[in-house]
Amino acid sequence: MGSLYRSEEMASCQLFLQAEAAYACVSELGELGLVQFRDLNPDVNAFQRKFVNEVRRCEEMERKLRFLEKEIRKDEIPMLDTGDNPDAPAPREMIDLEATFEKLENEMKEVNANAEALKRNYLDLTELKHILRKTQTFFDEAMSDQGMTEESIVLLGEEAVKTSGQPLRLGFVAGVILRERIPPFERMLWRACRGNVFLRQTEILTPLEDPVTGDRVHKSVFIIFFQGDQLKSRVKKICEGFRATLYPCPETQAERREMSLGVTTRIEDLNTILSQTQDHRHRVLVAAAKDIKVWFIKVRKIKAVYHTLNMLNLDVTQKCLISECWCPIRDLEKIQMALRRGTERSGGSVPSILNRMETKEQPPTYNCTNKFTKVFQDIVDSYGVAGYREVNPAPFTIVSFPFLFSLMFGDAGHGTLMLLAAIAMVVFEKRILRQKSDNEIWNMFFDGRYIILLMGAFSLYAGLMYNDIFSKSINIFGSVWHPTSGEFSAEIIKTHKDLTLDPTNDTDYRGVPYPFGMDPAWQLSLNKIKWLNSFKMKISIIFGVGQMFFGVVLSLQNHRFFKDSISIFCEFLPQVIFLTCIFGYLIVLILHKWIAIDATDAGCAPSLLIGLINMFLLNYPEEPCSSRVPPGQKGLQSFLLILIILCVPWLLVLKPYILKRRYQATQQKSSSRLGTSTEDGKSAEDAIDGAIQDDSHGQYEEELNLLEIVVHQCIHTIEYCLGCISHTASYLRLWALSLAHAELSEVLWNMVFRVALKVDGYLGVISIYILFTPWACLTIAILLLMEALSAFLHTLRLHWIEFQSKFYKGDGYLFDPFSFDKIIESRADEV
């Protein structure tokens, strides 16, 4: 079990790095990932640290890389990820990287600006082309003599005709506007111009591309006829307000045709230039996409190194950097080798020095995990990080967590489906990891693939023990129930709905245990739920008390490791006695009831709950079947009750009293030492005064600590004594959720799939084909997902509260080493 049972032994060390070799040494330590640096400049502003300029340069390079990444994603160019993990570049390589990124950024900005200008020009020409085409019909109608006279009369009234009888020439403007703005635009023109304008509009069928956003927009062509400069000015202001684009449109057909040919030629030229620009942009981005992942890694490593160097102190000579760090003792040799490699890589002549320091500060907690144990360690750490060298619940959780889950999720069919899904994730895990999915829910399930694997395997076993497969039983070993052929004939079975088998009759029941799991005959019985409830309730109590007792035993391991003999005598012993006298005795009664009482004595079976209540009430009624009750129960229960009562003051008072006596003995020893020092000479007066002051200050602190100990012990005693009862009742959720899961599975079978099985012939086959899909979907959605999540959460609570509270303080903090891999993974998750 190694460091998973207890955290790694940690050492507080001091590093002395030469200034020219500091960067290389820190980068080597980052590759190793076994050193947690402490910030020696906590009061220094981030902008006042030594390497703040280098950090800013790295942030600027990251900004440029993010800009390039955004452009690459916009063009949907795949970014090559070979999985390479280059070393942190040397400081002199930063200049080359900066120059490369600056050149790429400027080139991309220039290409984008040119492309935007070309697209804007292309949009203008396209809109002008549509205006010249769409307005031709407008002019044909407007220039016809008859149409013009009628429009002029309607538009201008009697003033439309001069004395000579010739119609006046109307001014006009043509342009393009967003299609959704046409109705308000038309109303505004009518109201502002008092109906003295004539508007014609038609839609552009092909959507146009916005040169800025790249979105596809729908627009319409319009032409407005008016008379006079005043109306012309008013119309242009309204067009400007609605952000309509106006274009020059010739009055004669020949000029419009000539302009249309010129526009078409320019559009073709622009298409060629735009295509070349896009090809150039694509080539630049494809070249950048090949290296952008590696560039990101290099820049992030450089930034991480300089950020770490900002946590170090400079000595007075400004030639040496000093740092303090935590590192595992067993990896000190690896760290020394990394420092040596860093010094050689930088070309330094003075080796780096690593010194171990003595400190009273609590070291961080470092548990070595792998891809299998990590998920269980994360479950424990979510509740609280173990204190330094405290017993870690994770190795026991590997077994107990899926086991308790399976007691609530005990169905061999559902367990098999869960097991197969987990096996698929484990088998294809490398392929799935390479895909790097962004779906958070899928990533959560995939990260827990090993715990799902164990939960599925344990649920399969529990389902076989319950003999429950999709709410049905399987008959492997036959049945120990055999109805008598003479008593239960075929005619009786057909005419009677309910029949009873007598367990006391040797011909109906053989009286031997079933070889494995539950007898399949119980699946057909009417009292199945009543019998299973009794059985599952009892095994929930047995397993729950067993896990709590194991937690108390683990507290003994902590006390022995930290050499806390007071806690062994004042906490562990009364806790074990208290738990054993109540619930250990209850388990003995359960086992006695299972073993000593059979079907012939079922009427004399004592009630476990009533018997436990009577023990606390000192009530010992005469049993009608006293022969089935073990002798000496009255005396034994009285003795256990006395032990239970004595354990409460034992837990509450004894530890604070012993600590108080120890404190008084320490005070007497210090007083005797002061008395001895007065005989040594005159200089003792100053020492006595200082000692008295120090002693009075220490006594005040000790009294405060003693008060805290008393309060803590009161809380601990109340919590443990009441918690033993409430936690035991809490383990009944194993029975409750198992019952709920089995009943839901049976309801789905009877209400959905069983309907298809009742149909005969070809219709039956069709019914099975139709109803299997909804039954399977409901089974997966409700039983495999919702019920599994519910059982998972209840199992989580049983481990956090009922189990870990017996021994686990969880007051530590995680070992957070400086690791490039960890930094790169966290950045990738953020992206």
Short mmCIF file of C-alpha atoms in Angstrom, two decimals, residues 281-443:
data_model
loop_
_atom_site.label_atom_id
_atom_site.label_comp_id
_atom_site.label_asym_id
_atom_site.label_seq_id
_atom_site.Cartn_x
_atom_site.Cartn_y
_atom_site.Cartn_z
CA ARG A 281 -4.02 33.37 -45.51
CA HIS A 282 -4.73 29.66 -45.56
CA ARG A 283 -1.08 28.80 -46.25
CA VAL A 284 0.09 30.99 -43.37
CA LEU A 285 -2.44 29.49 -40.94
CA VAL A 286 -1.71 25.90 -42.03
CA ALA A 287 1.98 26.48 -41.38
CA ALA A 288 1.20 28.00 -37.97
CA ALA A 289 -1.25 25.19 -37.08
CA LYS A 290 1.56 22.64 -37.31
CA ASP A 291 3.56 24.28 -34.52
CA ILE A 292 1.03 26.23 -32.44
CA LYS A 293 0.56 23.46 -29.84
CA VAL A 294 4.31 23.23 -29.29
CA TRP A 295 4.55 27.03 -29.12
CA PHE A 296 1.88 27.15 -26.45
CA ILE A 297 3.76 24.57 -24.38
CA LYS A 298 7.05 26.43 -24.70
CA VAL A 299 5.57 29.81 -23.76
CA ARG A 300 3.67 28.40 -20.79
CA LYS A 301 6.79 26.67 -19.52
CA ILE A 302 8.81 29.87 -19.81
CA LYS A 303 6.10 31.83 -17.99
CA ALA A 304 5.83 29.17 -15.24
CA VAL A 305 9.61 29.25 -14.68
CA TYR A 306 9.73 33.03 -14.34
CA HIS A 307 6.64 33.03 -12.13
CA THR A 308 8.43 30.55 -9.84
CA LEU A 309 11.65 32.58 -9.90
CA ASN A 310 9.62 35.55 -8.64
CA MET A 311 8.95 33.52 -5.48
CA LEU A 312 12.69 33.26 -4.72
CA ASN A 313 14.87 35.66 -2.75
CA LEU A 314 18.14 37.25 -3.83
CA ASP A 315 21.05 37.17 -1.42
CA VAL A 316 23.01 40.30 -0.55
CA THR A 317 25.53 39.70 -3.33
CA GLN A 318 22.76 39.58 -5.98
CA LYS A 319 24.46 36.48 -7.41
CA CYS A 320 22.49 33.73 -5.70
CA LEU A 321 18.79 32.93 -5.51
CA ILE A 322 17.46 31.33 -2.33
CA SER A 323 14.23 29.36 -2.08
CA GLU A 324 12.40 27.18 0.41
CA CYS A 325 10.40 24.19 -0.71
CA TRP A 326 8.70 20.94 0.28
CA CYS A 327 9.74 17.71 -1.39
CA PRO A 328 9.34 13.97 -0.71
CA ILE A 329 12.26 12.49 1.20
CA ARG A 330 12.46 9.41 -1.02
CA ASP A 331 12.86 11.62 -4.13
CA LEU A 332 15.68 13.82 -2.80
CA GLU A 333 18.19 12.01 -4.98
CA LYS A 334 16.08 12.66 -8.11
CA ILE A 335 15.90 16.34 -7.19
CA GLN A 336 19.68 16.48 -6.73
CA MET A 337 20.15 14.94 -10.16
CA ALA A 338 17.74 17.47 -11.72
CA LEU A 339 19.68 20.34 -10.13
CA ARG A 340 22.90 18.89 -11.46
CA ARG A 341 21.46 18.63 -14.98
CA GLY A 342 20.24 22.22 -14.79
CA THR A 343 23.64 23.49 -13.73
CA GLU A 344 25.39 21.58 -16.53
CA ARG A 345 22.85 22.81 -19.10
CA SER A 346 23.41 26.43 -18.13
CA GLY A 347 27.17 26.05 -18.21
CA GLY A 348 27.54 27.05 -14.55
CA SER A 349 30.59 26.10 -12.57
CA VAL A 350 29.14 26.36 -9.06
CA PRO A 351 26.76 23.50 -8.19
CA SER A 352 23.33 24.17 -6.70
CA ILE A 353 22.91 23.33 -3.03
CA LEU A 354 19.92 21.55 -1.45
CA ASN A 355 19.80 21.66 2.36
CA ARG A 356 17.22 20.03 4.60
CA MET A 357 15.71 22.30 7.23
CA GLU A 358 14.03 21.62 10.55
CA THR A 359 10.61 23.23 10.85
CA LYS A 360 7.52 23.02 13.05
CA GLU A 361 5.21 23.85 10.18
CA GLN A 362 2.86 21.06 9.11
CA PRO A 363 4.08 19.53 5.84
CA PRO A 364 1.70 19.05 2.90
CA THR A 365 0.02 15.72 2.21
CA TYR A 366 1.33 13.80 -0.79
CA ASN A 367 -0.27 10.48 -1.74
CA CYS A 368 1.17 8.79 -4.82
CA THR A 369 -1.66 7.68 -7.08
CA ASN A 370 -2.08 6.18 -10.52
CA LYS A 371 -4.92 6.28 -13.02
CA PHE A 372 -6.73 3.53 -11.06
CA THR A 373 -6.45 4.92 -7.53
CA LYS A 374 -6.76 8.61 -8.46
CA VAL A 375 -10.56 8.63 -8.60
CA PHE A 376 -10.82 7.08 -5.10
CA GLN A 377 -8.29 9.56 -3.73
CA ASP A 378 -10.29 12.40 -5.27
CA ILE A 379 -13.43 11.15 -3.49
CA VAL A 380 -11.62 11.27 -0.16
CA ASP A 381 -10.00 14.65 -0.83
CA SER A 382 -13.36 16.14 -1.76
CA TYR A 383 -14.37 15.69 1.89
CA GLY A 384 -11.05 16.89 3.29
CA VAL A 385 -7.36 16.35 2.72
CA ALA A 386 -5.74 13.97 5.18
CA GLY A 387 -3.36 15.47 7.70
CA TYR A 388 0.34 14.78 7.30
CA ARG A 389 0.98 11.02 7.78
CA GLU A 390 -2.63 10.44 8.84
CA VAL A 391 -4.27 7.16 7.79
CA ASN A 392 -5.65 7.64 4.29
CA PRO A 393 -9.12 6.13 3.72
CA ALA A 394 -8.56 5.83 -0.06
CA PRO A 395 -7.15 2.24 -0.15
CA PHE A 396 -10.10 0.97 1.91
CA THR A 397 -12.53 2.99 -0.20
CA ILE A 398 -11.38 1.03 -3.28
CA VAL A 399 -13.21 -2.00 -1.86
CA SER A 400 -15.87 -0.58 0.46
CA PHE A 401 -17.25 2.05 -1.94
CA PRO A 402 -18.27 -0.28 -4.80
CA PHE A 403 -19.39 -2.89 -2.26
CA LEU A 404 -21.83 -0.58 -0.47
CA PHE A 405 -22.95 0.74 -3.85
CA SER A 406 -23.72 -2.79 -4.99
CA LEU A 407 -25.87 -3.46 -1.92
CA MET A 408 -28.16 -0.64 -3.09
CA PHE A 409 -27.82 -1.37 -6.81
CA GLY A 410 -27.96 -5.16 -6.63
CA ASP A 411 -29.15 -6.29 -10.04
CA ALA A 412 -27.04 -8.64 -12.13
CA GLY A 413 -28.49 -7.36 -15.41
CA HIS A 414 -27.92 -3.68 -14.64
CA GLY A 415 -24.53 -4.48 -13.16
CA THR A 416 -23.54 -6.31 -16.35
CA LEU A 417 -24.48 -3.33 -18.52
CA MET A 418 -22.51 -0.99 -16.27
CA LEU A 419 -19.55 -3.37 -16.28
CA LEU A 420 -19.55 -3.65 -20.09
CA ALA A 421 -19.68 0.15 -20.48
CA ALA A 422 -16.75 0.56 -18.08
CA ILE A 423 -14.75 -2.18 -19.83
CA ALA A 424 -15.25 -0.40 -23.15
CA MET A 425 -13.97 2.88 -21.67
CA VAL A 426 -10.95 1.11 -20.16
CA VAL A 427 -10.08 -0.85 -23.31
CA PHE A 428 -10.35 2.17 -25.61
CA GLU A 429 -9.06 4.75 -23.12
CA LYS A 430 -6.02 5.72 -25.21
CA ARG A 431 -8.16 6.36 -28.28
CA ILE A 432 -10.65 8.36 -26.20
CA LEU A 433 -7.88 10.42 -24.60
CA ARG A 434 -6.52 11.35 -28.01
CA GLN A 435 -9.92 12.71 -29.06
CA LYS A 436 -9.99 15.22 -26.16
CA SER A 437 -13.73 15.66 -25.91
CA ASP A 438 -15.15 18.98 -24.65
CA ASN A 439 -18.30 17.38 -23.22
CA GLU A 440 -18.05 17.85 -19.44
CA ILE A 441 -20.57 15.12 -18.58
CA TRP A 442 -18.77 12.57 -20.76
CA ASN A 443 -15.39 13.57 -19.31
#
